[in-house]
mmCIF file of C-alpha atoms in Angstrom:
data_model
loop_
_atom_site.group_PDB
_atom_site.id
_atom_site.type_symbol
_atom_site.label_atom_id
_atom_site.label_comp_id
_atom_site.label_asym_id
_atom_site.label_seq_id
_atom_site.Cartn_x
_atom_site.Cartn_y
_atom_site.Cartn_z
ATOM 1 C CA MET A 193 94.701 165.610 137.031
ATOM 2 C CA GLN A 194 95.393 168.659 139.176
ATOM 3 C CA ALA A 195 97.917 169.929 141.665
ATOM 4 C CA SER A 196 98.900 168.120 144.831
ATOM 5 C CA SER A 197 96.358 166.199 146.881
ATOM 6 C CA PRO A 198 96.240 166.285 150.677
ATOM 7 C CA SER A 199 95.598 162.518 150.572
ATOM 8 C CA LEU A 200 98.310 160.102 151.622
ATOM 9 C CA GLN A 201 96.760 157.615 149.215
ATOM 10 C CA PRO A 202 96.432 158.444 145.524
ATOM 11 C CA LEU A 203 92.915 158.753 144.096
ATOM 12 C CA VAL A 204 91.362 156.933 141.163
ATOM 13 C CA LEU A 205 88.029 157.878 139.600
ATOM 14 C CA ALA A 206 86.437 154.661 138.332
ATOM 15 C CA SER A 207 84.636 156.276 135.424
ATOM 16 C CA GLY A 208 84.990 157.073 131.757
ATOM 17 C CA SER A 209 82.515 159.967 132.106
ATOM 18 C CA SER A 210 83.779 163.406 131.152
ATOM 19 C CA TYR A 211 81.009 164.874 133.356
ATOM 20 C CA ARG A 212 82.321 163.080 136.456
ATOM 21 C CA ARG A 213 85.924 164.023 135.668
ATOM 22 C CA GLU A 214 84.933 167.663 135.419
ATOM 23 C CA LEU A 215 83.002 167.538 138.694
ATOM 24 C CA LEU A 216 85.795 165.830 140.629
ATOM 25 C CA SER A 217 88.257 168.408 139.304
ATOM 26 C CA LYS A 218 86.299 171.060 141.243
ATOM 27 C CA LEU A 219 87.747 169.663 144.493
ATOM 28 C CA GLY A 220 91.325 170.386 143.414
ATOM 29 C CA LEU A 221 92.510 166.845 144.165
ATOM 30 C CA ALA A 222 94.948 164.941 141.965
ATOM 31 C CA PHE A 223 93.308 161.829 140.522
ATOM 32 C CA THR A 224 93.588 159.297 137.731
ATOM 33 C CA PRO A 225 90.440 158.542 135.699
ATOM 34 C CA VAL A 226 90.107 154.884 134.680
ATOM 35 C CA SER A 227 87.047 153.318 133.084
ATOM 36 C CA PRO A 228 86.025 150.086 134.858
ATOM 37 C CA ASN A 229 84.795 147.175 132.785
ATOM 38 C CA ILE A 230 81.754 145.770 134.565
ATOM 39 C CA ASP A 231 78.321 144.446 133.670
ATOM 40 C CA GLU A 232 75.848 147.201 134.582
ATOM 41 C CA SER A 233 72.728 145.065 134.183
ATOM 42 C CA ALA A 234 70.195 145.060 136.995
ATOM 43 C CA LEU A 235 69.675 141.860 138.951
ATOM 44 C CA PRO A 236 66.189 140.291 138.749
ATOM 45 C CA GLY A 237 63.812 142.364 140.897
ATOM 46 C CA GLU A 238 66.591 144.706 142.021
ATOM 47 C CA ASP A 239 65.417 148.017 143.478
ATOM 48 C CA PRO A 240 66.795 151.061 141.556
ATOM 49 C CA ALA A 241 68.442 152.493 144.694
ATOM 50 C CA ASP A 242 70.100 149.138 145.422
ATOM 51 C CA LEU A 243 71.251 148.963 141.798
ATOM 52 C CA ALA A 244 72.891 152.399 141.934
ATOM 53 C CA LEU A 245 74.675 151.567 145.198
ATOM 54 C CA ARG A 246 75.787 148.116 144.066
ATOM 55 C CA LEU A 247 77.185 149.349 140.764
ATOM 56 C CA SER A 248 79.026 152.272 142.361
ATOM 57 C CA CYS A 249 80.808 149.859 144.722
ATOM 58 C CA GLN A 250 81.365 147.295 141.979
ATOM 59 C CA LYS A 251 82.987 149.913 139.739
ATOM 60 C CA ALA A 252 85.358 150.986 142.505
ATOM 61 C CA GLN A 253 86.262 147.458 143.599
ATOM 62 C CA ALA A 254 86.823 146.286 140.010
ATOM 63 C CA LEU A 255 89.918 148.495 139.782
ATOM 64 C CA ALA A 256 91.421 147.415 143.116
ATOM 65 C CA PRO A 257 93.705 144.703 141.671
ATOM 66 C CA ALA A 258 95.352 147.273 139.390
ATOM 67 C CA TYR A 259 95.395 150.031 142.047
ATOM 68 C CA PRO A 260 95.989 148.227 145.376
ATOM 69 C CA ASP A 261 97.225 151.301 147.290
ATOM 70 C CA HIS A 262 94.591 153.746 146.091
ATOM 71 C CA LEU A 263 91.309 155.253 147.200
ATOM 72 C CA ILE A 264 88.957 154.440 144.333
ATOM 73 C CA ILE A 265 85.814 156.486 143.699
ATOM 74 C CA GLY A 266 82.899 154.753 141.991
ATOM 75 C CA SER A 267 79.556 156.313 141.109
ATOM 76 C CA ASP A 268 76.462 155.163 139.277
ATOM 77 C CA GLN A 269 73.184 156.895 138.517
ATOM 78 C CA VAL A 270 69.749 155.411 137.898
ATOM 79 C CA ALA A 271 66.864 157.575 136.644
ATOM 80 C CA VAL A 272 63.329 156.436 137.413
ATOM 81 C CA LEU A 273 60.016 157.641 135.984
ATOM 82 C CA GLY A 274 57.177 155.964 137.833
ATOM 83 C CA GLU A 275 58.171 152.296 137.910
ATOM 84 C CA ARG A 276 60.365 152.503 134.808
ATOM 85 C CA ARG A 277 64.123 153.022 134.654
ATOM 86 C CA LEU A 278 65.332 155.512 132.054
ATOM 87 C CA GLY A 279 68.581 154.636 130.322
ATOM 88 C CA LYS A 280 70.763 156.848 128.152
ATOM 89 C CA PRO A 281 68.721 157.565 125.030
ATOM 90 C CA GLY A 282 71.610 157.146 122.595
ATOM 91 C CA ASN A 283 69.937 158.993 119.709
ATOM 92 C CA HIS A 284 67.564 161.820 118.795
ATOM 93 C CA GLU A 285 64.391 159.723 118.550
ATOM 94 C CA ASN A 286 64.861 158.064 121.942
ATOM 95 C CA ALA A 287 65.723 161.396 123.586
ATOM 96 C CA VAL A 288 62.531 162.960 122.244
ATOM 97 C CA ALA A 289 60.504 159.964 123.448
ATOM 98 C CA GLN A 290 61.998 160.155 126.971
ATOM 99 C CA LEU A 291 61.218 163.854 127.283
ATOM 100 C CA GLN A 292 57.675 163.315 126.016
ATOM 101 C CA GLN A 293 57.195 160.708 128.751
ATOM 102 C CA ALA A 294 58.712 163.026 131.394
ATOM 103 C CA SER A 295 56.594 166.040 130.394
ATOM 104 C CA GLY A 296 54.658 167.332 133.419
ATOM 105 C CA LYS A 297 56.014 164.510 135.598
ATOM 106 C CA ILE A 298 58.718 163.864 138.204
ATOM 107 C CA VAL A 299 61.871 161.878 137.418
ATOM 108 C CA THR A 300 63.895 160.640 140.386
ATOM 109 C CA PHE A 301 67.651 160.393 140.000
ATOM 110 C CA LEU A 302 69.380 157.971 142.375
ATOM 111 C CA THR A 303 73.155 158.418 142.473
ATOM 112 C CA GLY A 304 75.190 155.795 144.274
ATOM 113 C CA LEU A 305 78.661 156.717 145.495
ATOM 114 C CA CYS A 306 81.451 154.544 146.877
ATOM 115 C CA VAL A 307 84.968 155.323 148.036
ATOM 116 C CA TYR A 308 86.872 152.038 148.229
ATOM 117 C CA ASP A 309 90.082 151.923 150.259
ATOM 118 C CA ALA A 310 91.919 149.252 148.280
ATOM 119 C CA ARG A 311 94.768 149.135 150.798
ATOM 120 C CA ARG A 312 92.427 148.173 153.643
ATOM 121 C CA GLY A 313 89.626 146.513 151.697
ATOM 122 C CA ILE A 314 87.004 148.907 153.154
ATOM 123 C CA SER A 315 84.101 150.567 151.325
ATOM 124 C CA HIS A 316 82.401 153.811 152.349
ATOM 125 C CA ALA A 317 79.185 154.300 150.410
ATOM 126 C CA GLY A 318 76.040 156.389 150.250
ATOM 127 C CA LEU A 319 73.131 157.379 148.024
ATOM 128 C CA ASP A 320 71.901 160.766 146.812
ATOM 129 C CA ARG A 321 68.253 161.229 145.767
ATOM 130 C CA CYS A 322 67.166 164.066 143.506
ATOM 131 C CA ARG A 323 63.620 164.688 142.256
ATOM 132 C CA VAL A 324 63.316 166.609 139.001
ATOM 133 C CA HIS A 325 59.961 168.244 138.189
ATOM 134 C CA PHE A 326 59.501 168.726 134.441
ATOM 135 C CA ARG A 327 57.376 171.461 132.885
ATOM 136 C CA ARG A 328 54.703 170.462 130.411
ATOM 137 C CA LEU A 329 56.622 170.205 127.157
ATOM 138 C CA ASP A 330 55.192 170.218 123.657
ATOM 139 C CA ARG A 331 56.753 168.225 120.823
ATOM 140 C CA ARG A 332 58.167 171.251 119.016
ATOM 141 C CA LEU A 333 59.980 172.520 122.122
ATOM 142 C CA ILE A 334 61.366 169.043 122.811
ATOM 143 C CA GLU A 335 62.624 168.644 119.256
ATOM 144 C CA ARG A 336 64.299 172.062 119.391
ATOM 145 C CA TYR A 337 65.956 171.348 122.726
ATOM 146 C CA VAL A 338 67.272 167.914 121.713
ATOM 147 C CA ALA A 339 68.716 169.309 118.477
ATOM 148 C CA ILE A 340 70.612 171.995 120.408
ATOM 149 C CA ASP A 341 71.858 170.121 123.516
ATOM 150 C CA GLN A 342 72.059 166.595 122.028
ATOM 151 C CA PRO A 343 71.672 164.869 125.436
ATOM 152 C CA TYR A 344 72.122 161.382 124.001
ATOM 153 C CA ASP A 345 74.502 160.195 126.733
ATOM 154 C CA CYS A 346 72.344 161.463 129.629
ATOM 155 C CA ALA A 347 69.699 159.376 131.389
ATOM 156 C CA GLY A 348 66.498 161.388 131.272
ATOM 157 C CA ALA A 349 67.605 163.035 127.997
ATOM 158 C CA PHE A 350 68.521 166.455 129.376
ATOM 159 C CA LYS A 351 71.539 168.330 130.719
ATOM 160 C CA SER A 352 70.753 170.321 133.849
ATOM 161 C CA GLU A 353 74.122 172.080 133.547
ATOM 162 C CA GLY A 354 73.129 173.244 130.063
ATOM 163 C CA LEU A 355 69.971 174.350 128.282
ATOM 164 C CA GLY A 356 68.062 171.458 129.861
ATOM 165 C CA ILE A 357 67.490 173.581 132.947
ATOM 166 C CA ALA A 358 64.827 175.452 130.928
ATOM 167 C CA LEU A 359 62.734 172.266 130.755
ATOM 168 C CA LEU A 360 62.276 172.109 134.512
ATOM 169 C CA GLU A 361 59.920 173.594 137.099
ATOM 170 C CA ARG A 362 62.151 172.754 140.039
ATOM 171 C CA ILE A 363 64.734 170.375 141.450
ATOM 172 C CA GLU A 364 64.468 168.821 144.908
ATOM 173 C CA GLY A 365 67.775 167.543 146.260
ATOM 174 C CA ASP A 366 70.748 168.153 148.520
ATOM 175 C CA ASP A 367 73.434 168.573 145.869
ATOM 176 C CA PRO A 368 73.037 169.931 142.309
ATOM 177 C CA ASN A 369 76.265 168.150 141.328
ATOM 178 C CA ALA A 370 74.590 164.785 141.929
ATOM 179 C CA LEU A 371 72.218 165.362 139.030
ATOM 180 C CA VAL A 372 75.215 165.727 136.701
ATOM 181 C CA GLY A 373 76.655 162.448 137.998
ATOM 182 C CA LEU A 374 78.818 162.907 141.105
ATOM 183 C CA PRO A 375 77.435 164.100 144.484
ATOM 184 C CA LEU A 376 80.341 166.203 145.750
ATOM 185 C CA ILE A 377 78.844 166.964 149.179
ATOM 186 C CA LEU A 378 78.553 163.258 149.926
ATOM 187 C CA LEU A 379 81.953 162.607 148.330
ATOM 188 C CA THR A 380 83.754 165.082 150.596
ATOM 189 C CA GLU A 381 82.165 163.332 153.605
ATOM 190 C CA LEU A 382 83.243 159.870 152.426
ATOM 191 C CA LEU A 383 86.750 161.147 151.716
ATOM 192 C CA ARG A 384 86.939 162.609 155.219
ATOM 193 C CA ARG A 385 86.159 159.153 156.594
ATOM 194 C CA CYS A 386 89.203 157.939 154.657
ATOM 195 C CA GLY A 387 91.417 160.671 156.112
ATOM 196 C CA VAL A 388 91.310 163.009 153.117
ATOM 197 C CA ALA A 389 90.707 166.661 154.011
ATOM 198 C CA VAL A 390 89.533 168.407 150.851
ATOM 199 C CA VAL A 391 90.035 171.839 152.453
#
């Protein structure tokens, strides 16, 4: 998607997410975005962190037959409020309900990341944890925000890279990119392990 890559192996981003494409473009590496077709359901009793890691690796490995000489990047994010996973709201009513539940609370975002070397059959994987502290939000503010930002495709029902930042007290984490969907600090480390020097 961009100019030449220092990688000897071509890169594939196993995602249909425009957010992840935009984030990966920041590294200036050429890559091909391809949406993997996998079942993203949790296994019975599966821990959210294990789910995020498993799905990130599954997404990457699912594309290996079609891209046998590539480094394939898979990522998956799970948002957790208390003991409950938050999915993508999908519509206005669900987004409002999610933000009402998150008001004054902490939502933890677990982002799994995998770089799969299809040529060698080796996975390099890791997990980023980010804790998001929400302000106390009244219904009118929530309704106004959702109407403006329309965060229907975002787990947690807000966009930290947009107006959603105004809903928060603070963010605890190592990489602000992870909250949007792709932890670039961790990604550059995993790519280095595969022989790709980003800089």
